[in-house]
Coordinates of N, CA, C and O in Angstrom, one line a residue:
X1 N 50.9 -40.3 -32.0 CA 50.3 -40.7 -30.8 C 49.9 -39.5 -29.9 O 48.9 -39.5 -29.3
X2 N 50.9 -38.4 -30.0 CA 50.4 -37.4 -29.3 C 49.5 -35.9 -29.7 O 49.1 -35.0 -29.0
X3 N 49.5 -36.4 -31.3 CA 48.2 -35.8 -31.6 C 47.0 -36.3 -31.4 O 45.9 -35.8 -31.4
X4 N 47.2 -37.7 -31.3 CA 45.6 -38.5 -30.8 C 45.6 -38.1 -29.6 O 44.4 -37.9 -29.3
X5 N 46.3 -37.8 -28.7 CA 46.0 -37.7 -27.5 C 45.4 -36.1 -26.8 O 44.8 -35.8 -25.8
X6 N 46.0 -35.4 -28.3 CA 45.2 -34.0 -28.0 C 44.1 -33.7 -28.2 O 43.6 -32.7 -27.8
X7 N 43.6 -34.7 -29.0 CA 42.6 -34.6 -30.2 C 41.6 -35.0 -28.8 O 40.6 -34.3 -28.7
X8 N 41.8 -35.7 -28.0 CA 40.9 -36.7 -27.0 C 41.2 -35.8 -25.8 O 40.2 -35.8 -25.2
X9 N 41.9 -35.3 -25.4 CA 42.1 -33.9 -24.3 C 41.2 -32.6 -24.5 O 40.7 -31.8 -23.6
X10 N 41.2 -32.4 -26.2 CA 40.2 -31.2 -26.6 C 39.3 -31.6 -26.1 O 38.9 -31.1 -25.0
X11 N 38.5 -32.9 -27.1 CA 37.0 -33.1 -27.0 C 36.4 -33.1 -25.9 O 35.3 -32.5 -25.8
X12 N 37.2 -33.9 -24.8 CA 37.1 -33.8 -23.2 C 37.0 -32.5 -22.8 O 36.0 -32.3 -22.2
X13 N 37.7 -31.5 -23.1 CA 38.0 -30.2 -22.2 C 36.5 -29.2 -23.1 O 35.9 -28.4 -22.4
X14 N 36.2 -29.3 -24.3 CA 35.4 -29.3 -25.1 C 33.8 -29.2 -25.0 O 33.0 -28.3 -25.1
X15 N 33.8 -30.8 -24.5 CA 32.0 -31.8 -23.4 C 31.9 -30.6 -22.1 O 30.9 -30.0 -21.8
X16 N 33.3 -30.7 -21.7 CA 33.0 -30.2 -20.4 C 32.7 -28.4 -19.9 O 32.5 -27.9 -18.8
X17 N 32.9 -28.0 -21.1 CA 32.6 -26.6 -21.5 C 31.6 -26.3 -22.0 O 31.1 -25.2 -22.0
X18 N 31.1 -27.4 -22.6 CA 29.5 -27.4 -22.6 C 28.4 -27.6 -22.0 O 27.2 -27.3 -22.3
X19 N 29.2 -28.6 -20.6 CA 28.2 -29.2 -20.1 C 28.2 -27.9 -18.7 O 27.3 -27.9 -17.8
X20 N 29.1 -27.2 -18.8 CA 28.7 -26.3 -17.5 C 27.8 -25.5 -17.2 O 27.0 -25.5 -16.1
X21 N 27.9 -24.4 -18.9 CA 26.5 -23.6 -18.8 C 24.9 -24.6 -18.6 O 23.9 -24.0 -18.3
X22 N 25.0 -25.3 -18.8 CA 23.5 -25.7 -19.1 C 23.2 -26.3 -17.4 O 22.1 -26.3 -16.9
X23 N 24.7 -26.8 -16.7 CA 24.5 -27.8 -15.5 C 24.3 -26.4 -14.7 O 23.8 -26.5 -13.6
X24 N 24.6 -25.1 -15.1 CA 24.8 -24.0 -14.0 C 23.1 -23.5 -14.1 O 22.6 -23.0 -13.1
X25 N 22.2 -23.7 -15.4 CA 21.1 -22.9 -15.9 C 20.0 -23.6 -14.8 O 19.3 -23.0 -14.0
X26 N 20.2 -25.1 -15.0 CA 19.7 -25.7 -14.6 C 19.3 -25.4 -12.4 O 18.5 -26.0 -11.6
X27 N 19.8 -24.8 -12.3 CA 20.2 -24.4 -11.0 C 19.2 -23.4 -10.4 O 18.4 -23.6 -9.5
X28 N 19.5 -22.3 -11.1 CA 18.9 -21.3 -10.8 C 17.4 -21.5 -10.5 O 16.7 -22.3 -11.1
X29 N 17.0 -20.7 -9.5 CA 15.8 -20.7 -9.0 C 14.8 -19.6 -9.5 O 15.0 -18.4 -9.5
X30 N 13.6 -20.1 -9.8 CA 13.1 -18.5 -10.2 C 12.9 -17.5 -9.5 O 12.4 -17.7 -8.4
X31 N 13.3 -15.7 -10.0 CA 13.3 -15.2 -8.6 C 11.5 -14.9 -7.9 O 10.3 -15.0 -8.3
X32 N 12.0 -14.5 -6.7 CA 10.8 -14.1 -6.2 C 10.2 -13.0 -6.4 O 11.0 -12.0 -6.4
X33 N 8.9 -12.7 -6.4 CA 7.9 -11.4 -7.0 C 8.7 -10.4 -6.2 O 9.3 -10.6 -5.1
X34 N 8.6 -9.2 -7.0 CA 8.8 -7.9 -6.3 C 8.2 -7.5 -5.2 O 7.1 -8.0 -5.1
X35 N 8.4 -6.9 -4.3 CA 7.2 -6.3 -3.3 C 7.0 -4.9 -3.8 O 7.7 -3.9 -4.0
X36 N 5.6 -5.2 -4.0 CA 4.8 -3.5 -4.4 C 4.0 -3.3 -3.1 O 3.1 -3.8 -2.4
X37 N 4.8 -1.8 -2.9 CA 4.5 -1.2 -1.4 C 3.1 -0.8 -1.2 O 2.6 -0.8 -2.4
X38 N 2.3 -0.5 -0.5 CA 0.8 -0.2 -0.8 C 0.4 0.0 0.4 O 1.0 -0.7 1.2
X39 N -0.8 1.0 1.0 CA -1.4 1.9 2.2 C -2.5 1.1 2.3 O -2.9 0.3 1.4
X40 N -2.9 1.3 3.3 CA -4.3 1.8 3.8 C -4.1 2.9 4.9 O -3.1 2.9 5.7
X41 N -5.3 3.8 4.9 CA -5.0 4.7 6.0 C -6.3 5.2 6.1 O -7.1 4.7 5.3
X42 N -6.7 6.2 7.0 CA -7.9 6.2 8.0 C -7.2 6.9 9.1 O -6.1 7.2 9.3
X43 N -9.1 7.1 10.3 CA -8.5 7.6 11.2 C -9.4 6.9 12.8 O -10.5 6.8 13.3
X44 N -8.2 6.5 13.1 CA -9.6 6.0 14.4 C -9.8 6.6 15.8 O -8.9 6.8 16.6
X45 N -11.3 6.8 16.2 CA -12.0 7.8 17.1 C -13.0 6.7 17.8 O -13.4 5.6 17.5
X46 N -13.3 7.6 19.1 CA -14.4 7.3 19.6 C -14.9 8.1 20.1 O -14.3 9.1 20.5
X47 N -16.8 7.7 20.3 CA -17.8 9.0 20.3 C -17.5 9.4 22.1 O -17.3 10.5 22.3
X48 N -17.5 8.7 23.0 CA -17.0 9.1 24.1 C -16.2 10.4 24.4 O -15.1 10.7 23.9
X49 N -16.9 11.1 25.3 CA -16.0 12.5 25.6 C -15.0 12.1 26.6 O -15.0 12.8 27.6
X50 N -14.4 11.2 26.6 CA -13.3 10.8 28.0 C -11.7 10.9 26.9 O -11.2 10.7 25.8
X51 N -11.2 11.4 28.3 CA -9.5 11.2 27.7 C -9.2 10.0 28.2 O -9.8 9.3 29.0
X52 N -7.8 9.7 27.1 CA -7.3 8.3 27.6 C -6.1 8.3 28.9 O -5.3 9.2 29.2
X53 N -6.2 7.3 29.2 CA -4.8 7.3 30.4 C -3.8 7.7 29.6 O -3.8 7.5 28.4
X54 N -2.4 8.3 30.3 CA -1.2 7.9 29.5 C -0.6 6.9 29.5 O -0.3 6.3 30.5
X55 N -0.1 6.2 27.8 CA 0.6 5.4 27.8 C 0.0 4.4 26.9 O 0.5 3.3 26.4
X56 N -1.6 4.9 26.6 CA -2.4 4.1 25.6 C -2.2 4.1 24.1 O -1.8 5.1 23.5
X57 N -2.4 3.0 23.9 CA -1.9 2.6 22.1 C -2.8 1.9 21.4 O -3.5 0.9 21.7
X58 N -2.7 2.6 20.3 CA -4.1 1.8 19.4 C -3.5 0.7 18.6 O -2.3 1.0 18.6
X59 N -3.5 0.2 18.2 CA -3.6 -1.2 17.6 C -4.4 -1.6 16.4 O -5.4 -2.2 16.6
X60 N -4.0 -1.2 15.0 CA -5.0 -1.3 13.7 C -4.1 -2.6 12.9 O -3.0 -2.9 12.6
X61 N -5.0 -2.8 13.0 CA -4.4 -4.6 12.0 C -5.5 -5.0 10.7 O -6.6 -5.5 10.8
X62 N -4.9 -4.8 9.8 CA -5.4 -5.9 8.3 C -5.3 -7.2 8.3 O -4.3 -7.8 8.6
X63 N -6.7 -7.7 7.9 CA -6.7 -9.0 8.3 C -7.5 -9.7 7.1 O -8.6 -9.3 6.5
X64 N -6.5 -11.1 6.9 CA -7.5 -11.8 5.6 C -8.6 -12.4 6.6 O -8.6 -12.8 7.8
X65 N -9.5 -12.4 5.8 CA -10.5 -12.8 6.8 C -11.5 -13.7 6.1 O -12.7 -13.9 6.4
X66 N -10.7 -14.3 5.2 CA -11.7 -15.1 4.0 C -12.0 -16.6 4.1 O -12.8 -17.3 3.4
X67 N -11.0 -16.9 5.4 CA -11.7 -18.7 5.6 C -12.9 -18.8 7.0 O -12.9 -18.1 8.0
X68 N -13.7 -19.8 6.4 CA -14.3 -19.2 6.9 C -14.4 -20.2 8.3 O -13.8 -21.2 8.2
X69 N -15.0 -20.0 9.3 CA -14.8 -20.8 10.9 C -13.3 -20.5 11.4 O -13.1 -20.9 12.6
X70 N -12.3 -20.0 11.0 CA -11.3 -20.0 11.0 C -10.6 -18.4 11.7 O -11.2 -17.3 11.6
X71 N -9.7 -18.5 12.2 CA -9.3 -17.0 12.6 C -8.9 -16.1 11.8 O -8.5 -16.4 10.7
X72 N -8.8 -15.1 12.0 CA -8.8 -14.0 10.7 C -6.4 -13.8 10.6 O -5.5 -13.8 11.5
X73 N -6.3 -13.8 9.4 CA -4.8 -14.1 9.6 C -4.5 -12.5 9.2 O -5.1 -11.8 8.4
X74 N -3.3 -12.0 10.2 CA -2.7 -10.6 10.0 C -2.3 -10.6 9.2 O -1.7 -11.6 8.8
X75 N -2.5 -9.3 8.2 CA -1.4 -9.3 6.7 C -0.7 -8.1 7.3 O 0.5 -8.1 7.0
X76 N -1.0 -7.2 8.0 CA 0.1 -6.4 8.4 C -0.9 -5.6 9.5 O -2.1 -5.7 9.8
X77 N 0.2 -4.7 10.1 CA -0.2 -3.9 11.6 C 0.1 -3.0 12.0 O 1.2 -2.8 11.7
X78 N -0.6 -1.6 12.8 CA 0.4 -0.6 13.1 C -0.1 -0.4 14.4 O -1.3 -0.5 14.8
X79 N 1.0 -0.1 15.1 CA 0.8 0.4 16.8 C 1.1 1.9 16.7 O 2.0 2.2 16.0
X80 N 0.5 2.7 17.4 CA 1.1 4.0 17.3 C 0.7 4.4 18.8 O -0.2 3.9 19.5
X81 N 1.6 5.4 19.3 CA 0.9 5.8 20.6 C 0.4 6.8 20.5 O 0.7 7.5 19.5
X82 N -0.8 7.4 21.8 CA -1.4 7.9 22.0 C -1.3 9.1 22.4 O -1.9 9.2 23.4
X83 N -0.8 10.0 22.0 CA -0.3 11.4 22.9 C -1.5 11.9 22.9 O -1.6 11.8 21.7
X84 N -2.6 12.5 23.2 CA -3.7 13.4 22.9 C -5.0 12.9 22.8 O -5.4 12.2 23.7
X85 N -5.7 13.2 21.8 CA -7.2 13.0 21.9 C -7.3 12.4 20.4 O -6.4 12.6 19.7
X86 N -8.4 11.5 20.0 CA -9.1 10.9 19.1 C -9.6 12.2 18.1 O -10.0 13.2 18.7
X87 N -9.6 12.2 17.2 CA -9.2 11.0 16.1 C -8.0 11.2 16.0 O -7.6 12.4 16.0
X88 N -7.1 10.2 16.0 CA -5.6 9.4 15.3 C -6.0 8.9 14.1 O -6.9 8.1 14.0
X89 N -4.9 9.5 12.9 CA -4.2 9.2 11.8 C -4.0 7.7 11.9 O -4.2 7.4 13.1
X90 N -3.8 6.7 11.0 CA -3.5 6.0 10.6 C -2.7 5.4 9.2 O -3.3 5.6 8.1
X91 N -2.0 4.9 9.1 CA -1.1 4.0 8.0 C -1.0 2.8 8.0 O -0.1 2.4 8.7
X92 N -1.6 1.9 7.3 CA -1.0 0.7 7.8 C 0.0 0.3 6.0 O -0.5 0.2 4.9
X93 N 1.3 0.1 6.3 CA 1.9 -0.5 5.1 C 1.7 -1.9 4.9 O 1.4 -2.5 6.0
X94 N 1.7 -2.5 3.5 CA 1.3 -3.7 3.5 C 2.1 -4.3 1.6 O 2.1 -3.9 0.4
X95 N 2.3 -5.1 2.1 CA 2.9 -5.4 0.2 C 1.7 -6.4 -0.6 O 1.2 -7.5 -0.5
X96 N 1.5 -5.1 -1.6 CA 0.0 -6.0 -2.1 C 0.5 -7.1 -2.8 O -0.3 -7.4 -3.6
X97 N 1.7 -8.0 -2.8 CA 1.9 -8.9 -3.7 C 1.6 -10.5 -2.9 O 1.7 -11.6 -3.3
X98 N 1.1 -10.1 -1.7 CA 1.0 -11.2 -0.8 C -0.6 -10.6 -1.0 O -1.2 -10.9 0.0
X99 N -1.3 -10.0 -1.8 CA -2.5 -9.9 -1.6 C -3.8 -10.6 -2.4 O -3.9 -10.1 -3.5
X100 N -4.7 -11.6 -2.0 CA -5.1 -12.4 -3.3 C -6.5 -11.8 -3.6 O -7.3 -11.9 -2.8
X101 N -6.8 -11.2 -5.0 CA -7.8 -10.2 -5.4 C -9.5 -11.0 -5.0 O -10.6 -10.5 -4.9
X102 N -8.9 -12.7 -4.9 CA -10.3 -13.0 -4.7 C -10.5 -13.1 -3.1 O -11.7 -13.3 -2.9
X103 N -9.9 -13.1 -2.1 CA -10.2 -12.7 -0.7 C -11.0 -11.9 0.1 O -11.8 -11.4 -0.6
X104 N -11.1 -11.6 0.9 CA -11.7 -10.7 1.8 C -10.9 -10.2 2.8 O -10.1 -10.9 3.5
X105 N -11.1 -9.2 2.9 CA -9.7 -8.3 3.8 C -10.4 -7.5 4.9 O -11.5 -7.1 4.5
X106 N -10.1 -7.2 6.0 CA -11.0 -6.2 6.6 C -9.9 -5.5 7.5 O -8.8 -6.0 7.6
X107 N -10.3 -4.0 8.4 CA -9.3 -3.4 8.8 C -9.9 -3.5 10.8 O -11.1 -3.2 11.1
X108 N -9.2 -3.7 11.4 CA -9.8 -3.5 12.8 C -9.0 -3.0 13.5 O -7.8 -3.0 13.2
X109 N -9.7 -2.1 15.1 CA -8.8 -1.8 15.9 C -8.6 -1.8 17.2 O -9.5 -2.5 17.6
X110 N -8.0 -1.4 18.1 CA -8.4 -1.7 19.6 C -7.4 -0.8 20.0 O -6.3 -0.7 19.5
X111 N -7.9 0.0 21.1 CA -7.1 0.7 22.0 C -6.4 0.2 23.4 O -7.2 -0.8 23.6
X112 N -5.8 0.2 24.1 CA -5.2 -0.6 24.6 C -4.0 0.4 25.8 O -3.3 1.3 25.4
X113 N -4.2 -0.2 27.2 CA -3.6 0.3 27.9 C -3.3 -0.3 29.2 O -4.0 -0.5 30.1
X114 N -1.8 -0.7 29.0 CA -1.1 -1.4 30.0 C -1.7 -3.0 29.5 O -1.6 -3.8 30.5
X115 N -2.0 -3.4 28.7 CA -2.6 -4.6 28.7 C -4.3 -4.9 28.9 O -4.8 -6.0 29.1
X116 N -4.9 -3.7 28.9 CA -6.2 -3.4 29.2 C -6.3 -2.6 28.0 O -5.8 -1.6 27.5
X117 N -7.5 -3.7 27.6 CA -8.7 -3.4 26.5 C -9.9 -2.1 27.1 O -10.8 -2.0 28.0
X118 N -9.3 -1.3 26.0 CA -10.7 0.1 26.7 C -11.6 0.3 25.1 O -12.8 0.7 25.1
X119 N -11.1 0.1 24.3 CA -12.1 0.4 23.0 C -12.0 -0.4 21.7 O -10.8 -0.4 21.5
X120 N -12.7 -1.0 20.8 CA -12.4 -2.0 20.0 C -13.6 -1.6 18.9 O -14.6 -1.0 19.1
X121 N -13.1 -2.2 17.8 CA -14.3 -2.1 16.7 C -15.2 -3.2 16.6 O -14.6 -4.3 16.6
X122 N -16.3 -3.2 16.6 CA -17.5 -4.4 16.7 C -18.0 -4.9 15.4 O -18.9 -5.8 15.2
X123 N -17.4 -4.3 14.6 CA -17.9 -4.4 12.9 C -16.5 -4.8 12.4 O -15.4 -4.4 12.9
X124 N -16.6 -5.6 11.1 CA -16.0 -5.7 10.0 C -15.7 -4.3 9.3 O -16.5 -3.3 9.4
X125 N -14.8 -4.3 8.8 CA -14.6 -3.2 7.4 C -14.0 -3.4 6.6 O -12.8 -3.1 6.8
X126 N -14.4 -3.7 5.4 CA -13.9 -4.2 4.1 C -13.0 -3.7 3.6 O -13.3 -2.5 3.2
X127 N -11.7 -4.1 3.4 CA -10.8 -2.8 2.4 C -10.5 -3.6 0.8 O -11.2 -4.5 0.4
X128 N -9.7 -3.3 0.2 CA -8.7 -3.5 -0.6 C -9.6 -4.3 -2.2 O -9.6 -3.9 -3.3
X129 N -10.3 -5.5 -1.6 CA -10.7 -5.9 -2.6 C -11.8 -5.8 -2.8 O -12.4 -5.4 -1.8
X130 N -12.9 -6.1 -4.2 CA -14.3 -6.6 -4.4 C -14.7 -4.7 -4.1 O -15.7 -4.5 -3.5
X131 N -14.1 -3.9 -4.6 CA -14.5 -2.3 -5.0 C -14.1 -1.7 -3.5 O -14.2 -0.5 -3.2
X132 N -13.8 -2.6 -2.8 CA -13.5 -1.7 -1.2 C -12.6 -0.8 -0.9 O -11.4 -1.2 -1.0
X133 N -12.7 0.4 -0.6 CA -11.7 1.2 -0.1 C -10.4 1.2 0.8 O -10.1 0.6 1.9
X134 N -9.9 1.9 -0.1 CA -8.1 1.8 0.5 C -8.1 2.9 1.7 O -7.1 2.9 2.4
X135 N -9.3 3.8 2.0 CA -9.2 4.8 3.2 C -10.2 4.4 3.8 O -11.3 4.4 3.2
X136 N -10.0 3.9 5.3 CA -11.2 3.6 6.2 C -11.4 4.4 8.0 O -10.8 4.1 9.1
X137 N -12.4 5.4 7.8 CA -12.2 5.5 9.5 C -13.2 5.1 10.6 O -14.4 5.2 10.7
X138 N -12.3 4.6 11.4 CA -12.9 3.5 12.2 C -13.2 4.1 13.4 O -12.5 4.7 14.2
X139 N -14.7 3.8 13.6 CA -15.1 4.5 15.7 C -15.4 2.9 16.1 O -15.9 1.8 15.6
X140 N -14.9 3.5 17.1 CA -14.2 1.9 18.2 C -15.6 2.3 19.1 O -16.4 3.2 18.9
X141 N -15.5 1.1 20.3 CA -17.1 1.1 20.8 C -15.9 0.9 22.1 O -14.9 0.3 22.1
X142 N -16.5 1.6 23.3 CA -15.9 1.4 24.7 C -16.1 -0.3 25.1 O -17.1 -0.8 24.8
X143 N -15.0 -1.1 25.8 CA -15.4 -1.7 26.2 C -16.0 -1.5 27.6 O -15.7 -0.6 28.4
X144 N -17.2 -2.7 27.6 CA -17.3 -2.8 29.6 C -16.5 -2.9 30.3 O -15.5 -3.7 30.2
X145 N -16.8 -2.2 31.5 CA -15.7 -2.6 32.7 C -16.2 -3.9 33.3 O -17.4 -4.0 33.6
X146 N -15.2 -4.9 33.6 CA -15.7 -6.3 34.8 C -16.7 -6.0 35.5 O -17.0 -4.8 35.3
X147 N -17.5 -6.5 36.3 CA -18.7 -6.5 37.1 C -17.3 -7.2 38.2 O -16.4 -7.9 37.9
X148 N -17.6 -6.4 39.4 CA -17.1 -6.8 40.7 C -18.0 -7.5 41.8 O -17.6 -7.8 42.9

């Protein structure tokens, strides 16, 4: 009787040793894509001989820009400040694995001080996909001042 009983404690202890790996496999989630690091860089200027106030910052943002009626969505951004004169260096980092090859990407920028818009890009500029370049430099257009 109490070898039947082992015989039926193995088989049990047995099932259950088999049923773990497979209930544990079952679990796992697939992982998620690597991030592959990736630039764009450029330099952005304007034709204006004026210095800027202190304290101004430029503002360059990559942007999908592929739906169309729709707003352009940030894929990444860089603020840098302004110590000096135009042209400013740029970098913008971005993980190309959020990047979709059939899209449209463009780079834009705006200078910016205290919350006041003084220079901005009026054009698109293609980067990344459809043969577009990974280095873009950008001349910003002054904005107008308010009419009083």
């Amino acid at each position: 009787m109490i070898h039947r009983i082992l015989k039926i404690a193995a088989s049990a202890l047995l099932s259950l040793a088999l049923a773990l790996p497979g209930a544990h496999a079952a679990e796992k989630k697939p992982a998620a894509p690597m991030a592959i690091p990736a630039v764009i860089s450029g330099t952005v200027a304007y034709r204006e001989r004026i210095a800027l106030p202190p304290g101004s910052e430029a503002i360059i943002q990559l942007l999908d820009t592929s739906r169309a009626d729709a707003p352009a969505i940030v894929v990444a951004e860089q603020r840098l400040a302004i110590a000096g004169q135009v042209p400013v260096s740029y970098q913008i980092d971005y993980d190309a694995v959020n990047i979709n090859p059939r899209n449209s990407y463009t780079v834009s920028a705006r200078i910016v001080n205290g919350g006041k818009l003084l220079f901005i890009t009026d054009t698109a500029t293609p980067v990344i996909t459809r043969g577009s370049p990974g280095h873009v430099d950008l001349m910003l257009k002054k904005v107008a001042s308010p009419q009083k």
